[in-house]
Short mmCIF file of C-alpha atoms in Angstrom, two decimals:
data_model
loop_
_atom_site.label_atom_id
_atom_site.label_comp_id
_atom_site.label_asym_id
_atom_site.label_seq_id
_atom_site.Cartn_x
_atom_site.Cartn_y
_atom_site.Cartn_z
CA UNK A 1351 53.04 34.59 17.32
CA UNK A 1352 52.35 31.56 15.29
CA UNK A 1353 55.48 28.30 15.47
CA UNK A 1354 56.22 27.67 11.64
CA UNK A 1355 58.70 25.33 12.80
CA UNK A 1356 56.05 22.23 11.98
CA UNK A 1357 55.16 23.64 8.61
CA UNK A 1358 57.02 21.04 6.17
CA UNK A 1359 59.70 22.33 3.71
CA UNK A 1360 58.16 21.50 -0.14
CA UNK A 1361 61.19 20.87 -2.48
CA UNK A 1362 61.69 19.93 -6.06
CA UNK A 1363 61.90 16.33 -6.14
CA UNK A 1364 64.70 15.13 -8.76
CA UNK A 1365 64.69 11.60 -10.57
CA UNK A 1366 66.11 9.73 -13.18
CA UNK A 1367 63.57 8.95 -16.19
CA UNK A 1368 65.11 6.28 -18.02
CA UNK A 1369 67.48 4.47 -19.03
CA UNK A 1370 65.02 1.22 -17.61
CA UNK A 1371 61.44 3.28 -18.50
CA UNK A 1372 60.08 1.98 -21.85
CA UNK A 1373 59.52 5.57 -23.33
CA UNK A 1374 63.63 6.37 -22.79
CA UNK A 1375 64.51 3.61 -25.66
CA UNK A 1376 66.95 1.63 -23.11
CA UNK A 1377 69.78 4.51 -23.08
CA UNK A 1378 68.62 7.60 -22.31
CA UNK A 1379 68.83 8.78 -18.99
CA UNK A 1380 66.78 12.22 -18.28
CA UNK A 1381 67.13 13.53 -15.08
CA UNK A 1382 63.76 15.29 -14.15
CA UNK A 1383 63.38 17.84 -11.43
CA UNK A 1384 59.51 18.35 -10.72
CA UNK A 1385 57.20 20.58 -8.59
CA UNK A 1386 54.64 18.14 -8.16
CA UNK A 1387 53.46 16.70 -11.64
CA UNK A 1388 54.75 19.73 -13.66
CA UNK A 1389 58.42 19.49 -15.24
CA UNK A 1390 60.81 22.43 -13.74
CA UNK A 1391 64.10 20.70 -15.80
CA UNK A 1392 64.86 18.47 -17.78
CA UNK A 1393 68.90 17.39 -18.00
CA UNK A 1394 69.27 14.25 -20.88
CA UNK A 1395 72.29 12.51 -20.21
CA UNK A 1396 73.45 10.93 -23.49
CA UNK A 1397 76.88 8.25 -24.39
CA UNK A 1398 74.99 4.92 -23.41
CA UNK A 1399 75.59 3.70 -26.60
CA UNK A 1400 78.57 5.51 -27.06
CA UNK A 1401 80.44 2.95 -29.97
CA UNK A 1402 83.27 5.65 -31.55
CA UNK A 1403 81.93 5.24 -34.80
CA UNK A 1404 84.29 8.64 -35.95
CA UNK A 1405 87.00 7.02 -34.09
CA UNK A 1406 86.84 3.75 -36.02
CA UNK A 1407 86.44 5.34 -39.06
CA UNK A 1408 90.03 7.40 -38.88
CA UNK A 1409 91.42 3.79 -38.39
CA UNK A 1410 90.09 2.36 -41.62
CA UNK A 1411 90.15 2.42 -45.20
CA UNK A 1412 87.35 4.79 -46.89
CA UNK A 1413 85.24 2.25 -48.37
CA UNK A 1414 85.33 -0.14 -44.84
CA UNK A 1415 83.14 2.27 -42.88
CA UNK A 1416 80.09 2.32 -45.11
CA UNK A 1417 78.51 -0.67 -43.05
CA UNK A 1418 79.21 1.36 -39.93
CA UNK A 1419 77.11 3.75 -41.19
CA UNK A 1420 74.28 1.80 -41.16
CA UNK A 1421 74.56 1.13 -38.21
CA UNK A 1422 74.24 4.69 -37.05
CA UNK A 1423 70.70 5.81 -37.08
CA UNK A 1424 69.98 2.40 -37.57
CA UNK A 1425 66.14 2.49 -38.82
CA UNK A 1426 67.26 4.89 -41.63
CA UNK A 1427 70.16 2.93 -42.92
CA UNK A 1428 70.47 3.80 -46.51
CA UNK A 1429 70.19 7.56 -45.64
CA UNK A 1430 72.88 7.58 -43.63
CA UNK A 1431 75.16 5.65 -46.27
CA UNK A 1432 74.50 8.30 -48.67
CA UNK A 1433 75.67 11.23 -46.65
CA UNK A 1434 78.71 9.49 -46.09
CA UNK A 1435 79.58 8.34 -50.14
CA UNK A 1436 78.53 12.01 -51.06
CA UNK A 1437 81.35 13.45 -48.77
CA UNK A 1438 83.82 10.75 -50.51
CA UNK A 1439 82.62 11.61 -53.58
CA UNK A 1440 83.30 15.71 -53.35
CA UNK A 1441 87.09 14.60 -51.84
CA UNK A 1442 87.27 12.30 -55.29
CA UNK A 1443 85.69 14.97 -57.25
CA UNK A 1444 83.42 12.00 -59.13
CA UNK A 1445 79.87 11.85 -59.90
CA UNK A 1446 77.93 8.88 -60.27
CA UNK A 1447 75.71 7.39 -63.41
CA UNK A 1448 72.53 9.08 -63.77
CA UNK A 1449 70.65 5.91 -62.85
CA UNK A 1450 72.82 5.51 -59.80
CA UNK A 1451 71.42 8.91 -58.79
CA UNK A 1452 67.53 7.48 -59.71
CA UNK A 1453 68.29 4.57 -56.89
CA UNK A 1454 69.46 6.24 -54.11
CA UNK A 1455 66.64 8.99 -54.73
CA UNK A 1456 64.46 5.79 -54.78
CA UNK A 1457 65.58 4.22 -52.00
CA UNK A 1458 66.52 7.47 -49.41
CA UNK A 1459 62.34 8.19 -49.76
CA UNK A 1460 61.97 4.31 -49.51
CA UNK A 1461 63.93 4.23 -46.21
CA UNK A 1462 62.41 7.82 -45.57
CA UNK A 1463 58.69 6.01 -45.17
CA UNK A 1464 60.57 3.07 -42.92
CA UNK A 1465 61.44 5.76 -40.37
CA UNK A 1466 58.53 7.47 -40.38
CA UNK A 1467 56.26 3.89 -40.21
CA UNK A 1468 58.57 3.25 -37.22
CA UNK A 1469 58.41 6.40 -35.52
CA UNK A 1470 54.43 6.55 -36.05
CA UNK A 1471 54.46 3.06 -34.87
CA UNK A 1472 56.23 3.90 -31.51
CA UNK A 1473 54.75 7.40 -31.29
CA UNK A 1474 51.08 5.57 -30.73
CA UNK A 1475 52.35 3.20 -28.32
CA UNK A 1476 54.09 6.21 -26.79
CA UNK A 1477 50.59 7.61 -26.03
CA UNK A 1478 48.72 4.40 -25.84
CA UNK A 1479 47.40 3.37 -28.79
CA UNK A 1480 48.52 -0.66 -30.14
CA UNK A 1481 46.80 -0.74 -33.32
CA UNK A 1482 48.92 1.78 -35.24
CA UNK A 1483 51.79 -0.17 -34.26
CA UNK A 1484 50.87 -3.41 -35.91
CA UNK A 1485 49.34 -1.70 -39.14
CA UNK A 1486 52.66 0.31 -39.51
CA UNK A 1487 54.90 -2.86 -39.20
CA UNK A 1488 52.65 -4.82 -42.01
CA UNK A 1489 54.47 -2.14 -44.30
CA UNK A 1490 57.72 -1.67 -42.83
CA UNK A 1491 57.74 -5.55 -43.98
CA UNK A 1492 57.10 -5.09 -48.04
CA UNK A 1493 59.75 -1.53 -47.87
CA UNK A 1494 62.55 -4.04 -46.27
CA UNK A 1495 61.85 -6.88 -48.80
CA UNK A 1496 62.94 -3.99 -51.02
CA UNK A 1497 66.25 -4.00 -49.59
CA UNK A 1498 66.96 -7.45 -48.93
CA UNK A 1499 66.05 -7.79 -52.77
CA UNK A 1500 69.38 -5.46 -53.69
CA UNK A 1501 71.45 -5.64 -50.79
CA UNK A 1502 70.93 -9.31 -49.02
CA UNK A 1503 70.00 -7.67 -45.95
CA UNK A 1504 67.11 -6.74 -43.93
CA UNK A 1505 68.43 -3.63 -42.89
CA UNK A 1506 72.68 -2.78 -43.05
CA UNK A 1507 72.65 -2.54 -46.99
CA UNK A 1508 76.08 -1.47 -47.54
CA UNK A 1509 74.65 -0.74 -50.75
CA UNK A 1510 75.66 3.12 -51.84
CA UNK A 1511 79.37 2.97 -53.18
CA UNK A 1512 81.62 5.92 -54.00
CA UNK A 1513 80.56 6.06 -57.34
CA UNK A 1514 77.25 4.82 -57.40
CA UNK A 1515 75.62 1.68 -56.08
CA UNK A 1516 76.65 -1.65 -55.67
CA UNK A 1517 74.47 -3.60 -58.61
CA UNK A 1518 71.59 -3.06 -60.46
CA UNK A 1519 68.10 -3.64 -59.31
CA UNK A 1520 66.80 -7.12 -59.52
CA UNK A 1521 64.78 -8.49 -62.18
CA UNK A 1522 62.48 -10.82 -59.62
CA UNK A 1523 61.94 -10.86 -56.21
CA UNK A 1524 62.45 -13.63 -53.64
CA UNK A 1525 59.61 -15.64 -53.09
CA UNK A 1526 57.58 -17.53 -49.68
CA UNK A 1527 58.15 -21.13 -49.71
CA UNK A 1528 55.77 -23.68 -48.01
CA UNK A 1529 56.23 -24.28 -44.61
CA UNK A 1530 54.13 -26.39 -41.43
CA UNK A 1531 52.46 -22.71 -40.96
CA UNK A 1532 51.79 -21.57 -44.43
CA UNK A 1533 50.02 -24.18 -46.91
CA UNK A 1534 50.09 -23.93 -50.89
CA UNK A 1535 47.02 -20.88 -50.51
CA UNK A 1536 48.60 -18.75 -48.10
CA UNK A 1537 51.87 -18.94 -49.75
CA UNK A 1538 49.88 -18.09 -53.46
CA UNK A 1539 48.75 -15.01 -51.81
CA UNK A 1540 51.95 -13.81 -50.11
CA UNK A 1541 54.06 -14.50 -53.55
CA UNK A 1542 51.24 -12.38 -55.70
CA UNK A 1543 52.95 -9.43 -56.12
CA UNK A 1544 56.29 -10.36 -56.46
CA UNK A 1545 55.97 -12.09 -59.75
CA UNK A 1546 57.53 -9.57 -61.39
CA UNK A 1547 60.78 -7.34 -60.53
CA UNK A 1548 61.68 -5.39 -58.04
CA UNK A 1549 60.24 -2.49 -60.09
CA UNK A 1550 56.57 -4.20 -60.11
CA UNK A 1551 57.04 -4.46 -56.78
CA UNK A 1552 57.47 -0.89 -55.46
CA UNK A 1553 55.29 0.08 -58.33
CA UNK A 1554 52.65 -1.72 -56.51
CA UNK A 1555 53.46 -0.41 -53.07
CA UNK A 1556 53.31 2.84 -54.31
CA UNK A 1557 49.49 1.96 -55.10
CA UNK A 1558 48.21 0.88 -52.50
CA UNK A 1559 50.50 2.63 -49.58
CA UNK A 1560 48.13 5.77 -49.70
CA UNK A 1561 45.07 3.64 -48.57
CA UNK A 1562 47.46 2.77 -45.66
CA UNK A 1563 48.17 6.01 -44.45
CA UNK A 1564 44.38 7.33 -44.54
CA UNK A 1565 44.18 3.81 -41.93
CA UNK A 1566 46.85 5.39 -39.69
CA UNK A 1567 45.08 8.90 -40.17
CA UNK A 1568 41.48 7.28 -39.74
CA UNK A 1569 42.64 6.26 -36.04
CA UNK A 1570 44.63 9.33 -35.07
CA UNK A 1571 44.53 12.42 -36.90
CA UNK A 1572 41.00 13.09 -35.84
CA UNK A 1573 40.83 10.92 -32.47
CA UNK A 1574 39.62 12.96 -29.50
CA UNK A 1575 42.69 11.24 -27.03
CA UNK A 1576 44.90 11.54 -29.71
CA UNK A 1577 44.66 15.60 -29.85
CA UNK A 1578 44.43 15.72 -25.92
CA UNK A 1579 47.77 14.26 -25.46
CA UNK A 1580 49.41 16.21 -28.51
CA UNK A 1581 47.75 19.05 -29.37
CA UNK A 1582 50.02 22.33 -27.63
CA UNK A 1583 52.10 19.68 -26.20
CA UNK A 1584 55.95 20.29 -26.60
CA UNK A 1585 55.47 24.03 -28.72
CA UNK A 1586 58.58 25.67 -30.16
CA UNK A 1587 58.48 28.89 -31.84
CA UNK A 1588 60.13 29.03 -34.90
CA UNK A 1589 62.96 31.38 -34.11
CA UNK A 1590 63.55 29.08 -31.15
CA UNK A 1591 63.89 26.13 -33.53
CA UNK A 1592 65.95 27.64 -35.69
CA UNK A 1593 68.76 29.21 -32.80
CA UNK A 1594 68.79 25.81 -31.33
CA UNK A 1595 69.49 24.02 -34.56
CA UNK A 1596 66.51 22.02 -35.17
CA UNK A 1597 66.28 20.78 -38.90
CA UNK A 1598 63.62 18.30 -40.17
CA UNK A 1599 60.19 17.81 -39.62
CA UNK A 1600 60.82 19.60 -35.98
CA UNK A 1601 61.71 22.92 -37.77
CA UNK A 1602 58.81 22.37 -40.64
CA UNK A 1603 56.20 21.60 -37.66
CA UNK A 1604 57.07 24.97 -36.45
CA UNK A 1605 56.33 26.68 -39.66
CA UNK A 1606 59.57 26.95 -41.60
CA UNK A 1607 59.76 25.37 -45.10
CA UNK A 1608 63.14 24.80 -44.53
CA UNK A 1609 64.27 20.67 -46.57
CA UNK A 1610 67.81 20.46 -48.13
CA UNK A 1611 65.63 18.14 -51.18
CA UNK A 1612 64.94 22.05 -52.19
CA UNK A 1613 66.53 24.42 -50.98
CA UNK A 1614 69.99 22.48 -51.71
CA UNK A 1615 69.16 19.85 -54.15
CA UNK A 1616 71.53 16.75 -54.28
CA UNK A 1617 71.38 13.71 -57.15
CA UNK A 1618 68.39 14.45 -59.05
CA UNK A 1619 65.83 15.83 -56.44
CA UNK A 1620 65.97 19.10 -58.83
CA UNK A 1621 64.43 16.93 -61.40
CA UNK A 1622 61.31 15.90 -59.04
CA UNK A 1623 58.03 17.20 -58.17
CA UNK A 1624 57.41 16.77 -54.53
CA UNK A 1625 56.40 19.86 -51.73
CA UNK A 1626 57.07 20.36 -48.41
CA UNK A 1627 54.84 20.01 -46.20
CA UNK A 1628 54.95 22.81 -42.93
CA UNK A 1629 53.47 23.06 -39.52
CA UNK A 1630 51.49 26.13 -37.72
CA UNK A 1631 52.06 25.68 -34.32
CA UNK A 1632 55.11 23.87 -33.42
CA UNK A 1633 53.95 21.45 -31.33
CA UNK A 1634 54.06 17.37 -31.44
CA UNK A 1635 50.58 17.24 -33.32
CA UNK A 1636 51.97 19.70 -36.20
CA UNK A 1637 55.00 17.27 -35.96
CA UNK A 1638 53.15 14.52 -36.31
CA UNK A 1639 50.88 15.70 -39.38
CA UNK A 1640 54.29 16.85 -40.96
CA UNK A 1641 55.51 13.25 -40.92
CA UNK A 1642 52.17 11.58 -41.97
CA UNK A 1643 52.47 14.03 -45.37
CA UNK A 1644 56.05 13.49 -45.86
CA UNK A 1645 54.87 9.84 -46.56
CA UNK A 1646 52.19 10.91 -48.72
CA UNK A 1647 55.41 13.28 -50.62
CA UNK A 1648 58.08 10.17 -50.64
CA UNK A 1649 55.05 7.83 -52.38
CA UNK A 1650 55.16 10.26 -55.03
CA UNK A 1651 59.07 10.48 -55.13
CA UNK A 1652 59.41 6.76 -55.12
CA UNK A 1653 56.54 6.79 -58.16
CA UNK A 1654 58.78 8.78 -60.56
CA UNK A 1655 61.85 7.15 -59.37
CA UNK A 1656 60.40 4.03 -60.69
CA UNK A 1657 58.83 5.09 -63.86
CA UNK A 1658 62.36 6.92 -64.90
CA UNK A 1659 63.87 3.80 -64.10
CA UNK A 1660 61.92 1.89 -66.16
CA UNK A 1661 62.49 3.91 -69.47
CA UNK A 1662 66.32 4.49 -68.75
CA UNK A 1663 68.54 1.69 -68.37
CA UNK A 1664 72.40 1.83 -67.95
CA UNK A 1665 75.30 1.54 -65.58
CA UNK A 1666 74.23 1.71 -61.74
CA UNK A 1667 78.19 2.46 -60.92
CA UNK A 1668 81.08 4.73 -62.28
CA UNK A 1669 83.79 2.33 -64.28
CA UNK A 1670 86.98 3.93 -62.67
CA UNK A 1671 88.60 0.53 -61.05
CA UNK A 1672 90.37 2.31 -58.82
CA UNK A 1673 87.33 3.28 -56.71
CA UNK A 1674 84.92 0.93 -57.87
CA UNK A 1675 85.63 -2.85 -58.11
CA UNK A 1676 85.56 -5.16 -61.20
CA UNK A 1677 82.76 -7.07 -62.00
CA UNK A 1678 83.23 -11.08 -60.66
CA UNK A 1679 82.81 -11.87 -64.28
CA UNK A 1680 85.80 -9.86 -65.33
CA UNK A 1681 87.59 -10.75 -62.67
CA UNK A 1682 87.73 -14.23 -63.99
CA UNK A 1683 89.28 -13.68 -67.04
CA UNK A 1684 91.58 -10.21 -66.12
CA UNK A 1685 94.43 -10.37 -64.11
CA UNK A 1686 94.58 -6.37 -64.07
CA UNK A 1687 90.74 -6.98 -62.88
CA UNK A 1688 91.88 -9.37 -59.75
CA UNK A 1689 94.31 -6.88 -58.90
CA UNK A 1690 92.18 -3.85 -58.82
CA UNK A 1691 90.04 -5.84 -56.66
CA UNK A 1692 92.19 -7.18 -53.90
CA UNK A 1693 93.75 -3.73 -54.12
CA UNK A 1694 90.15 -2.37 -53.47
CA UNK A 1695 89.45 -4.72 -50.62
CA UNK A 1696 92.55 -4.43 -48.78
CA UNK A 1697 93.73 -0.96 -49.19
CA UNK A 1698 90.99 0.80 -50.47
CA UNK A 1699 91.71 3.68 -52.53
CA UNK A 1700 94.25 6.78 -51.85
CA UNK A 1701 91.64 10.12 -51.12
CA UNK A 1702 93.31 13.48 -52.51
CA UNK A 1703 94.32 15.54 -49.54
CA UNK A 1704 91.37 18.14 -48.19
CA UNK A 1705 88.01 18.79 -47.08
CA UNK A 1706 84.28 18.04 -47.27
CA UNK A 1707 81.14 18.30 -45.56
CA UNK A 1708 77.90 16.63 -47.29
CA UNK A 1709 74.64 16.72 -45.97
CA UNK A 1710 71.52 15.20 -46.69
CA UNK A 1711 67.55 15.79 -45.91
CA UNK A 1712 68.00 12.61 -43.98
CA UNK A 1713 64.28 11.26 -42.27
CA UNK A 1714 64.96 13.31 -38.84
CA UNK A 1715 66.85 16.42 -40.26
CA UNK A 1716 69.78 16.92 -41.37
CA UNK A 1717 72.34 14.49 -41.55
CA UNK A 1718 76.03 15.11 -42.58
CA UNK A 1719 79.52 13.95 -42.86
CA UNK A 1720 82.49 16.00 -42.36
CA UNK A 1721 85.83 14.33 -43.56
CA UNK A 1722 89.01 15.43 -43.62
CA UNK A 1723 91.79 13.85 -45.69
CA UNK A 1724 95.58 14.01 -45.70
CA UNK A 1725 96.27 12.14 -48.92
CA UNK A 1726 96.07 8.39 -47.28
CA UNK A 1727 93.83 5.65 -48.03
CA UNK A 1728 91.81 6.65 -44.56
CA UNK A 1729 90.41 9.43 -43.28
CA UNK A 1730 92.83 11.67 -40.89
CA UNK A 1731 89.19 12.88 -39.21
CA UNK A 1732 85.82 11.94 -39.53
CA UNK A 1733 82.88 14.01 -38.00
CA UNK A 1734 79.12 13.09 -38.02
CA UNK A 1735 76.52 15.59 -37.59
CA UNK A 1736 73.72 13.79 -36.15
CA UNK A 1737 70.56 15.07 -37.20
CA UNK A 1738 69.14 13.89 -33.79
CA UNK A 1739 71.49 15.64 -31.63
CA UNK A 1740 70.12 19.03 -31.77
CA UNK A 1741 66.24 17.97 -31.06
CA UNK A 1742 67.39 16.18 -28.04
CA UNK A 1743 69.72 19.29 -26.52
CA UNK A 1744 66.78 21.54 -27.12
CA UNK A 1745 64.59 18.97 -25.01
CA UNK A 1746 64.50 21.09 -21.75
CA UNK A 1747 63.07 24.03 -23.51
CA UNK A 1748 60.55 22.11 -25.13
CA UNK A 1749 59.24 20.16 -21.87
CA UNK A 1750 59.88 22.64 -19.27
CA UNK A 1751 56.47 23.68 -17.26
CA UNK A 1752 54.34 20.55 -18.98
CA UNK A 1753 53.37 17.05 -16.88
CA UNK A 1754 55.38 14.36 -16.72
CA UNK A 1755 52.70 12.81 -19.05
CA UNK A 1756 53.73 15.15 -21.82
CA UNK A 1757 57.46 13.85 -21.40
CA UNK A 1758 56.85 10.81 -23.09
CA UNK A 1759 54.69 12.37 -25.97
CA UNK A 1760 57.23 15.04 -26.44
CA UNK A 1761 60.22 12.47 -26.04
CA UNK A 1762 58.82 10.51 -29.22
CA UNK A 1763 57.92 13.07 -31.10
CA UNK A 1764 61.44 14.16 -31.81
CA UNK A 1765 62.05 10.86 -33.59
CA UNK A 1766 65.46 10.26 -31.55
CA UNK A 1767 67.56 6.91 -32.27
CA UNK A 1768 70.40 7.20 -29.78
CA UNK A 1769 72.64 5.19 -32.34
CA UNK A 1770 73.30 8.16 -33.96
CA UNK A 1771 73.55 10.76 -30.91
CA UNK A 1772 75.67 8.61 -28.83
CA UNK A 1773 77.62 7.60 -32.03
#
């Protein structure tokens, strides 16, 4: 009879994958239990960047949380904003100026191409390509331009108000000055296309922006590595996606035409011709193409945003002082004006007492606010529904019995910022 005593005992070795690895964006911590290279579990521990966004809201006046928002998923800023002001505005029972509705249309598919230039960007150096990354920031540069131009900031706008937006868009664009790097020539070239407004300059974005993504799709769509690491990589069936809550492009790469821009339409997306663009398989290559085309679809939004904007001017904000402030100008001269402002800074406005939930086709999914008022000038409870938060829960499922290789692709594929999951 044979000793088995000497045989070794082969276990499942458990680590930690993250928060230090590059792939696990400095506060995610998955615990990984593998049989050899292929993944048994995956457990994602989440709250590393836990900042009680809902909690601070509940202790502050309405309109004083709309730069927290921001700061949420914070490469989609705007987006976020606007499910927040939509859920003020159904307590308020207001609607905003048509043209408001024009420039947050303009600017959620504006800030819809930033995510998606920053998710390709980080998806390729994900799975080892550099290139991608540096084309895909050359844009990201000219789209934040666009909100420095009407906001003063790079990327926390605080621009969507209850009401509408906080001014009109710009009638010229900042300009490069000379500097010990940049002589009179260089500076020429940089400052060509913003000779004109802000509208000239999307206008010409919108141009040229295609020939950009048929660069990105020249290096990857077709790339023989490329398909290796992504291709059946991270599958989910669409009755899967859809039981563990998956909205987005994760639930369109899976084959389910599923966008709130259509099936609930909010502002004027009713008034816009744009499709959406589905998936076969469900796996981070579908995912992938889904976000390339949703580019392709938000260049076209942005177009007619721009052209209606053009041919219709008017107010960009409702003219109810109570919610929205006095112009400075009026201000100067009003004393009723002053008041309704420091009132509006201060205070903020009283809410009527009830209920909302807004949601919005925000870049990852979707994105909505649930707020509950009892009649005060702050909410009495404030709920976020991330649209993150679902892709990462369903993570084990989707990485379970690949390599530890296809961790990472799969990882960045669900386009996760943790700012909004840890909230």
């Amino acid at each position: 009879m044979e000793n088995n005593e000497n045989i070794p005992e082969i276990r499942n070795y458990v680590f930690n994958f993250g928060p230090q690895h590059p792939a696990a964006h400095g506060v995610l911590r998955l615990i990984l239990e593998v049989d050899g290279e292929t993944i048994v579990r995956a457990d994602p521990h989440v709250g590393l960047l836990h900042r009680a966004t809902e909690k601070l809201a509940e202790s502050k006046p309405f309109n004083h949380t709309i730069g927290y928002m921001d700061r949420l998923d914070y490469v989609s800023m705007m987006c976020n904003e606007h499910g927040y002001v939509l859920a003020i505005e159904k307590l308020l029972g207001i609607t905003p100026p048509v043209r408001a509705q024009y420039i947050r249309v303009m600017f959620d598919e504006i800030t819809r191409i930033l995510n998606h230039l920053l998710w390709l960007a980080a998806h390729s150096l994900d799975n080892g390509g550099m290139a991608v990354f540096l084309y895909c920031f050359r844009e990201r540069e000219a789209l934040l331009d666009c909100y420095e131009a009407v906001s003063g900031a790079r990327m926390h706008a605080t621009y969507y108000r209850p009401g509408g937006v906080y001014r009109d868009l710009p009638d010229k664009m900042p300009q490069f000055k000379q500097n010990k790097w940049q002589n009179a020539k260089d500076v020429a070239e940089l400052n060509e296309d913003r000779q004109g407004s802000l509208l000239d300059f999307i206008e010409n974005f919108t141009n040229y922006f295609p020939q950009r993504i048929d660069e990105y799709e020249e290096l990857l769509t077709n790339n023989r590595i490329w398909k290796q690491r992504t291709v059946d990589i991270g599958i989910i069936s669409p009755e899967r996606a859809i039981a563990l809550g998956f909205t987005g492009p994760m639930l369109r790469g899976s084959g389910i035409a599923w966008d709130l821009r259509k099936k609930q339409p909010y502002e004027v997306y009713d008034k816009l011709d744009f499709d959406i663009p589905v998936g076969k398989t469900g796996d981070c290559y579908d995912r992938y193409l889904v976000r390339v085309h949703e580019m392709r679809q938000s260049n076209r939004i942005i177009r007619q945003c721009v052209d209606w904007l053009r041919a219709n001017p008017g107010p960009v904000i409702i003219d109810d002082y109570k919610v929205a402030p006095p112009s400075r100008e009026e201000m100067k001269i009003s004393m009723e004006a002053l008041i309704h402002h420091f009132k509006n800074m201060t205070e903020g406005y009283i809410v009527p007492e009830g209920e909302a939930y807004a949601a919005i086709e925000h870049p990852k999914g979707e994105f909505g606010v649930y707020l509950v008022s009892d009649g005060a000038n702050k909410p009495y409870r404030m709920k976020v529904r991330a649209a993150g938060f679902p892709h990462l829960a369903g993570l084990n499922e989707l990485i379970r019995g690949y390599m530890i290789a296809d961790v990472v692709s799969t990882l960045s594929s669900l386009d996760i910022v943790f700012g909004e999951i840890d909230r």
